[in-house]
mmCIF file of C-alpha atoms in Angstrom:
data_model
loop_
_atom_site.group_PDB
_atom_site.id
_atom_site.type_symbol
_atom_site.label_atom_id
_atom_site.label_comp_id
_atom_site.label_asym_id
_atom_site.label_seq_id
_atom_site.Cartn_x
_atom_site.Cartn_y
_atom_site.Cartn_z
ATOM 1 C CA MET A 6 71.930 69.984 127.732
ATOM 2 C CA HIS A 7 69.175 71.621 128.231
ATOM 3 C CA VAL A 8 65.130 70.488 128.324
ATOM 4 C CA LYS A 9 61.709 72.248 129.485
ATOM 5 C CA VAL A 10 59.381 69.310 129.682
ATOM 6 C CA LEU A 11 60.192 66.106 131.673
ATOM 7 C CA ASP A 12 57.960 62.809 132.284
ATOM 8 C CA GLU A 13 57.683 59.606 131.317
ATOM 9 C CA GLN A 14 57.739 59.840 127.633
ATOM 10 C CA VAL A 15 60.491 62.293 127.407
ATOM 11 C CA VAL A 16 62.516 59.574 129.265
ATOM 12 C CA ARG A 17 61.187 57.063 127.099
ATOM 13 C CA ARG A 18 62.344 59.034 123.744
ATOM 14 C CA ALA A 19 65.550 60.007 125.446
ATOM 15 C CA LYS A 20 66.726 56.652 125.752
ATOM 16 C CA ASP A 21 65.581 55.599 122.296
ATOM 17 C CA ARG A 22 67.548 58.315 120.745
ATOM 18 C CA GLY A 23 70.758 57.114 122.753
ATOM 19 C CA LEU A 24 71.388 59.853 125.531
ATOM 20 C CA ASP A 25 72.721 59.340 128.186
ATOM 21 C CA ALA A 26 72.029 62.791 130.312
ATOM 22 C CA LEU A 27 69.351 65.437 130.071
ATOM 23 C CA VAL A 28 69.966 68.676 131.790
ATOM 24 C CA TYR A 29 66.467 69.704 133.266
ATOM 25 C CA ALA A 30 65.773 73.444 133.462
ATOM 26 C CA PRO A 31 62.103 74.598 133.492
ATOM 27 C CA HIS A 32 61.271 78.226 133.721
ATOM 28 C CA PHE A 33 60.039 79.770 137.213
ATOM 29 C CA VAL A 34 60.577 76.554 139.064
ATOM 30 C CA PRO A 35 62.361 76.796 142.106
ATOM 31 C CA LEU A 36 65.805 74.675 142.236
ATOM 32 C CA PRO A 37 64.596 72.332 145.095
ATOM 33 C CA GLU A 38 61.863 71.450 143.092
ATOM 34 C CA ILE A 39 63.645 71.105 139.856
ATOM 35 C CA ARG A 40 66.174 68.471 141.564
ATOM 36 C CA ARG A 41 63.272 66.729 143.274
ATOM 37 C CA ARG A 42 61.749 66.263 139.791
ATOM 38 C CA ALA A 43 65.244 65.101 138.132
ATOM 39 C CA GLU A 44 65.971 62.805 140.653
ATOM 40 C CA ARG A 45 62.498 60.935 140.151
ATOM 41 C CA PHE A 46 63.249 60.607 136.533
ATOM 42 C CA SER A 47 66.811 59.291 136.777
ATOM 43 C CA ASP A 48 67.852 55.640 136.514
ATOM 44 C CA ASP A 49 70.864 53.311 135.690
ATOM 45 C CA GLU A 50 70.145 54.223 131.945
ATOM 46 C CA LEU A 51 69.536 57.998 131.838
ATOM 47 C CA ARG A 52 71.127 60.824 134.435
ATOM 48 C CA VAL A 53 68.589 63.634 134.652
ATOM 49 C CA VAL A 54 70.819 66.760 135.727
ATOM 50 C CA PRO A 55 68.763 69.788 137.637
ATOM 51 C CA ALA A 56 69.680 73.305 136.504
ATOM 52 C CA ARG A 57 68.342 76.491 136.653
ATOM 53 C CA GLU A 58 67.592 79.044 133.162
ATOM 54 C CA VAL A 59 67.633 82.292 135.026
ATOM 55 C CA PHE A 60 65.791 85.000 133.437
ATOM 56 C CA ALA A 61 68.503 88.017 134.149
ATOM 57 C CA GLY A 62 66.741 91.515 133.742
ATOM 58 C CA THR A 63 63.379 92.446 133.168
ATOM 59 C CA TRP A 64 60.425 91.082 130.935
ATOM 60 C CA ARG A 65 61.154 93.301 127.971
ATOM 61 C CA ASN A 66 64.963 93.203 128.096
ATOM 62 C CA ARG A 67 65.584 89.497 129.370
ATOM 63 C CA LYS A 68 68.809 87.683 129.427
ATOM 64 C CA HIS A 69 68.570 83.967 129.846
ATOM 65 C CA VAL A 70 71.263 82.201 131.279
ATOM 66 C CA LEU A 71 71.939 78.544 131.921
ATOM 67 C CA ALA A 72 73.843 77.367 135.107
ATOM 68 C CA VAL A 73 74.695 73.936 136.021
ATOM 69 C CA GLY A 74 75.704 72.572 139.235
ATOM 70 C CA LEU A 75 74.153 75.142 141.697
ATOM 71 C CA SER A 76 74.000 74.260 145.287
ATOM 72 C CA GLU A 77 71.689 77.178 146.251
ATOM 73 C CA PRO A 78 68.309 78.801 144.845
ATOM 74 C CA VAL A 79 69.293 81.583 142.522
ATOM 75 C CA PRO A 80 66.238 83.756 141.792
ATOM 76 C CA ASP A 81 64.846 85.426 138.000
ATOM 77 C CA PHE A 82 64.311 89.076 137.678
ATOM 78 C CA ILE A 83 68.068 90.066 138.945
ATOM 79 C CA THR A 84 70.708 91.981 137.208
ATOM 80 C CA LEU A 85 73.064 89.830 134.595
ATOM 81 C CA THR A 86 76.395 90.671 136.603
ATOM 82 C CA GLY A 87 74.255 90.040 139.819
ATOM 83 C CA ALA A 88 73.232 86.288 138.287
ATOM 84 C CA MET A 89 76.671 85.881 137.197
ATOM 85 C CA ARG A 90 78.367 87.048 140.391
ATOM 86 C CA GLU A 91 76.547 84.330 142.236
ATOM 87 C CA PHE A 92 76.484 81.265 139.558
ATOM 88 C CA ASP A 93 80.399 82.012 139.987
ATOM 89 C CA ARG A 94 80.460 81.883 143.861
ATOM 90 C CA GLN A 95 78.649 78.661 143.748
ATOM 91 C CA GLY A 96 81.388 76.812 141.130
ATOM 92 C CA ALA A 97 78.523 76.165 139.053
ATOM 93 C CA ALA A 98 79.026 75.756 134.934
ATOM 94 C CA VAL A 99 78.028 78.422 133.050
ATOM 95 C CA LEU A 100 76.146 78.593 129.495
ATOM 96 C CA ILE A 101 74.625 81.099 127.295
ATOM 97 C CA PRO A 102 71.641 79.410 125.716
ATOM 98 C CA HIS A 103 70.323 80.956 122.271
ATOM 99 C CA PRO A 104 72.914 84.055 122.153
ATOM 100 C CA GLU A 105 71.440 87.412 120.770
ATOM 101 C CA PHE A 106 67.937 86.006 120.043
ATOM 102 C CA LEU A 107 64.981 87.985 120.050
ATOM 103 C CA ASN A 108 65.171 90.178 123.497
ATOM 104 C CA VAL A 109 65.970 87.104 125.263
ATOM 105 C CA GLY A 110 69.773 86.111 124.351
ATOM 106 C CA VAL A 111 72.976 87.673 125.746
ATOM 107 C CA SER A 112 75.107 89.452 123.685
ATOM 108 C CA GLU A 113 78.450 89.254 122.080
ATOM 109 C CA ALA A 114 79.214 91.670 124.425
ATOM 110 C CA ASP A 115 77.998 90.226 127.631
ATOM 111 C CA VAL A 116 79.945 87.132 126.986
ATOM 112 C CA ARG A 117 82.954 89.338 126.443
ATOM 113 C CA VAL A 118 82.211 90.972 129.875
ATOM 114 C CA HIS A 119 81.334 88.020 131.876
ATOM 115 C CA GLY A 120 84.211 85.534 130.007
ATOM 116 C CA ASP A 121 86.030 84.753 132.973
ATOM 117 C CA VAL A 122 82.386 83.136 134.253
ATOM 118 C CA VAL A 123 80.848 81.881 131.288
ATOM 119 C CA HIS A 124 82.117 78.221 130.142
ATOM 120 C CA ALA A 125 80.297 77.819 126.604
ATOM 121 C CA VAL A 126 77.856 79.440 124.322
ATOM 122 C CA GLU A 127 75.010 77.613 122.453
ATOM 123 C CA ALA A 128 75.925 77.230 118.973
ATOM 124 C CA TYR A 129 72.843 75.690 117.412
ATOM 125 C CA ASN A 130 69.323 76.032 118.973
ATOM 126 C CA PRO A 131 66.263 74.175 117.224
ATOM 127 C CA LYS A 132 64.040 76.907 118.135
ATOM 128 C CA HIS A 133 66.091 79.284 115.876
ATOM 129 C CA LEU A 134 65.609 80.413 112.620
ATOM 130 C CA ASP A 135 68.883 79.531 110.347
ATOM 131 C CA ARG A 136 70.422 83.311 110.719
ATOM 132 C CA HIS A 137 70.196 82.899 114.522
ATOM 133 C CA ASN A 138 72.329 79.600 114.328
ATOM 134 C CA ARG A 139 74.510 81.405 111.938
ATOM 135 C CA ARG A 140 74.883 84.326 114.357
ATOM 136 C CA ALA A 141 75.225 81.801 117.341
ATOM 137 C CA LYS A 142 78.088 80.261 115.673
ATOM 138 C CA GLU A 143 80.100 83.410 114.951
ATOM 139 C CA ILE A 144 79.737 84.485 118.549
ATOM 140 C CA VAL A 145 81.261 80.820 119.797
ATOM 141 C CA SER A 146 84.156 81.730 116.784
ATOM 142 C CA ASP A 147 84.565 85.381 117.932
ATOM 143 C CA THR A 148 84.724 84.650 121.974
ATOM 144 C CA GLY A 149 86.654 81.438 121.215
ATOM 145 C CA LYS A 150 84.247 80.090 124.005
ATOM 146 C CA PRO A 151 83.430 76.250 123.825
ATOM 147 C CA ALA A 152 80.066 75.699 121.708
ATOM 148 C CA PHE A 153 77.203 73.354 123.197
ATOM 149 C CA GLY A 154 73.954 72.393 121.582
ATOM 150 C CA SER A 155 70.567 71.281 123.061
ATOM 151 C CA SER A 156 67.189 70.579 121.690
ATOM 152 C CA TYR A 157 65.642 73.413 123.860
ATOM 153 C CA ALA A 158 62.603 71.007 123.979
ATOM 154 C CA HIS A 159 59.394 72.825 125.167
ATOM 155 C CA LEU A 160 57.718 70.302 122.866
ATOM 156 C CA ARG A 161 58.377 66.198 124.088
ATOM 157 C CA ARG A 162 59.011 65.218 120.231
ATOM 158 C CA SER A 163 61.831 67.799 120.419
ATOM 159 C CA ILE A 164 63.884 65.419 122.533
ATOM 160 C CA GLY A 165 67.087 64.079 120.919
ATOM 161 C CA GLU A 166 66.884 66.342 117.811
ATOM 162 C CA VAL A 167 70.063 68.250 118.878
ATOM 163 C CA TRP A 168 72.417 67.233 121.691
ATOM 164 C CA THR A 169 75.736 67.836 123.016
ATOM 165 C CA ALA A 170 78.711 64.858 122.711
ATOM 166 C CA LEU A 171 81.709 64.047 125.278
ATOM 167 C CA ASP A 172 84.420 62.185 125.124
ATOM 168 C CA ALA A 173 82.654 59.594 127.818
ATOM 169 C CA PRO A 174 79.425 59.381 129.312
ATOM 170 C CA VAL A 175 78.268 61.238 132.144
ATOM 171 C CA GLU A 176 77.774 59.404 135.312
ATOM 172 C CA THR A 177 77.245 62.459 138.303
ATOM 173 C CA GLU A 178 76.040 65.650 138.178
ATOM 174 C CA ALA A 179 79.197 66.469 139.644
ATOM 175 C CA GLU A 180 81.099 65.001 136.599
ATOM 176 C CA LEU A 181 79.435 67.145 134.079
ATOM 177 C CA VAL A 182 80.020 70.160 135.814
ATOM 178 C CA ASP A 183 83.504 69.644 135.980
ATOM 179 C CA ARG A 184 83.600 68.919 132.469
ATOM 180 C CA LEU A 185 81.394 71.842 131.035
ATOM 181 C CA ARG A 186 83.825 74.213 133.659
ATOM 182 C CA ALA A 187 86.964 72.595 131.617
ATOM 183 C CA GLY A 188 85.513 73.012 128.267
ATOM 184 C CA GLU A 189 85.515 69.238 127.512
ATOM 185 C CA ILE A 190 83.300 69.429 124.970
ATOM 186 C CA ALA A 191 84.007 67.382 121.770
ATOM 187 C CA ARG A 192 80.981 68.638 119.162
ATOM 188 C CA VAL A 193 77.384 69.356 118.414
ATOM 189 C CA VAL A 194 75.438 67.443 116.640
ATOM 190 C CA HIS A 195 71.437 67.513 115.267
ATOM 191 C CA ARG A 196 69.397 65.727 112.933
ATOM 192 C CA ARG A 197 68.677 66.851 109.212
ATOM 193 C CA GLY A 198 66.402 66.271 107.004
ATOM 194 C CA ARG A 199 62.338 67.412 106.665
ATOM 195 C CA THR A 200 61.366 65.733 109.969
ATOM 196 C CA HIS A 201 63.720 68.021 111.989
ATOM 197 C CA GLU A 202 63.028 71.224 110.405
ATOM 198 C CA PHE A 203 59.473 70.291 110.822
ATOM 199 C CA ARG A 204 60.000 70.136 114.291
ATOM 200 C CA ARG A 205 62.093 73.007 114.600
ATOM 201 C CA ARG A 206 58.978 75.297 113.112
ATOM 202 C CA LEU A 207 56.940 73.728 115.794
ATOM 203 C CA GLU A 208 59.631 74.868 118.329
ATOM 204 C CA PHE A 209 59.798 77.978 116.713
ATOM 205 C CA ALA A 210 55.941 78.285 116.678
ATOM 206 C CA HIS A 211 55.844 77.800 120.323
ATOM 207 C CA LEU A 212 56.872 81.032 120.946
ATOM 208 C CA GLY A 213 54.062 82.533 119.810
ATOM 209 C CA TRP A 214 52.226 80.837 122.691
ATOM 210 C CA GLU A 215 55.112 81.719 125.626
ATOM 211 C CA ASN A 216 54.996 85.592 124.602
ATOM 212 C CA THR A 217 51.285 85.791 124.363
ATOM 213 C CA TRP A 218 48.686 83.512 126.673
ATOM 214 C CA GLY A 219 51.404 82.182 128.287
ATOM 215 C CA LYS A 220 52.809 85.303 129.536
ATOM 216 C CA PHE A 221 49.737 87.022 130.171
ATOM 217 C CA ASP A 222 49.292 84.214 132.877
ATOM 218 C CA ARG A 223 52.389 85.017 134.205
ATOM 219 C CA LEU A 224 51.721 88.628 134.637
ATOM 220 C CA VAL A 225 48.161 89.165 135.086
ATOM 221 C CA LEU A 226 46.513 85.620 136.399
ATOM 222 C CA SER A 227 49.242 83.755 138.406
ATOM 223 C CA GLY A 228 50.574 86.294 140.469
ATOM 224 C CA THR A 229 54.468 86.678 141.535
ATOM 225 C CA GLU A 230 56.491 84.038 140.266
ATOM 226 C CA PRO A 231 57.989 81.484 142.957
ATOM 227 C CA THR A 232 61.376 82.406 141.589
ATOM 228 C CA HIS A 233 60.782 86.251 142.014
ATOM 229 C CA PRO A 234 63.947 87.665 144.416
ATOM 230 C CA THR A 235 61.247 88.671 146.760
ATOM 231 C CA ASP A 236 60.210 85.526 148.175
ATOM 232 C CA ASP A 237 60.929 83.694 151.136
ATOM 233 C CA ARG A 238 63.244 80.988 149.820
ATOM 234 C CA TYR A 239 65.891 83.875 148.938
ATOM 235 C CA ASP A 240 66.109 85.115 152.436
ATOM 236 C CA GLY A 241 66.419 88.974 150.743
ATOM 237 C CA ARG A 242 70.096 88.295 149.707
ATOM 238 C CA PHE A 243 69.477 89.465 146.172
ATOM 239 C CA GLU A 244 67.720 92.436 147.097
ATOM 240 C CA ASP A 245 70.784 94.518 146.107
ATOM 241 C CA VAL A 246 70.506 93.312 142.364
ATOM 242 C CA ARG A 247 66.950 92.885 141.694
ATOM 243 C CA VAL A 248 64.834 94.754 139.083
ATOM 244 C CA TYR A 249 61.410 94.580 140.217
#
């Protein structure tokens, strides 16, 4: 339901694991680029669906929201309310990945406030420690939202470690969006055993790189992100809700 990497190796691994679709949502990549890459790697065996995991809020207190089915680009670094309003306007399926995880997760209170827009909450993420997955399941139970699971793969070998099962294969992006909005999710499935636990630990360790060198690169070396709300592609539409 949510991967950050996409190439021939990822596609081959997804097919080997019996997946029908991948939701591709890399950080800080504009929607048109995501859409082009998703189309490039889609074929009759595997549908790659473009999506955006938007960073709502500031670097210190950012809340990630996954939107599937966007027709227009939405930037990062806008308020959570502004992001939710735009997702709703576009009729996207709105999913909450890794709720209350470190300083990047939407809270249970946020899910309740935006309950009319949120369609599902992640109940299992391999990047989580066990206590994080327990808390995620509590939020799913307490809010009554459908549960989904994802590999959240930043590393290629995480593909197929966790998946979300539906009652029938998905053939188009629109079909997936409709099912998610309707809450038509059958179950969350994940692998078990030592190999799975090892790959979970590798994904968690990857956070160290993301929050040290990766973050320094983005903040200091790379300049303004192409998904910043002041970028020309957004035509100034988010000036009233941007946080930077």
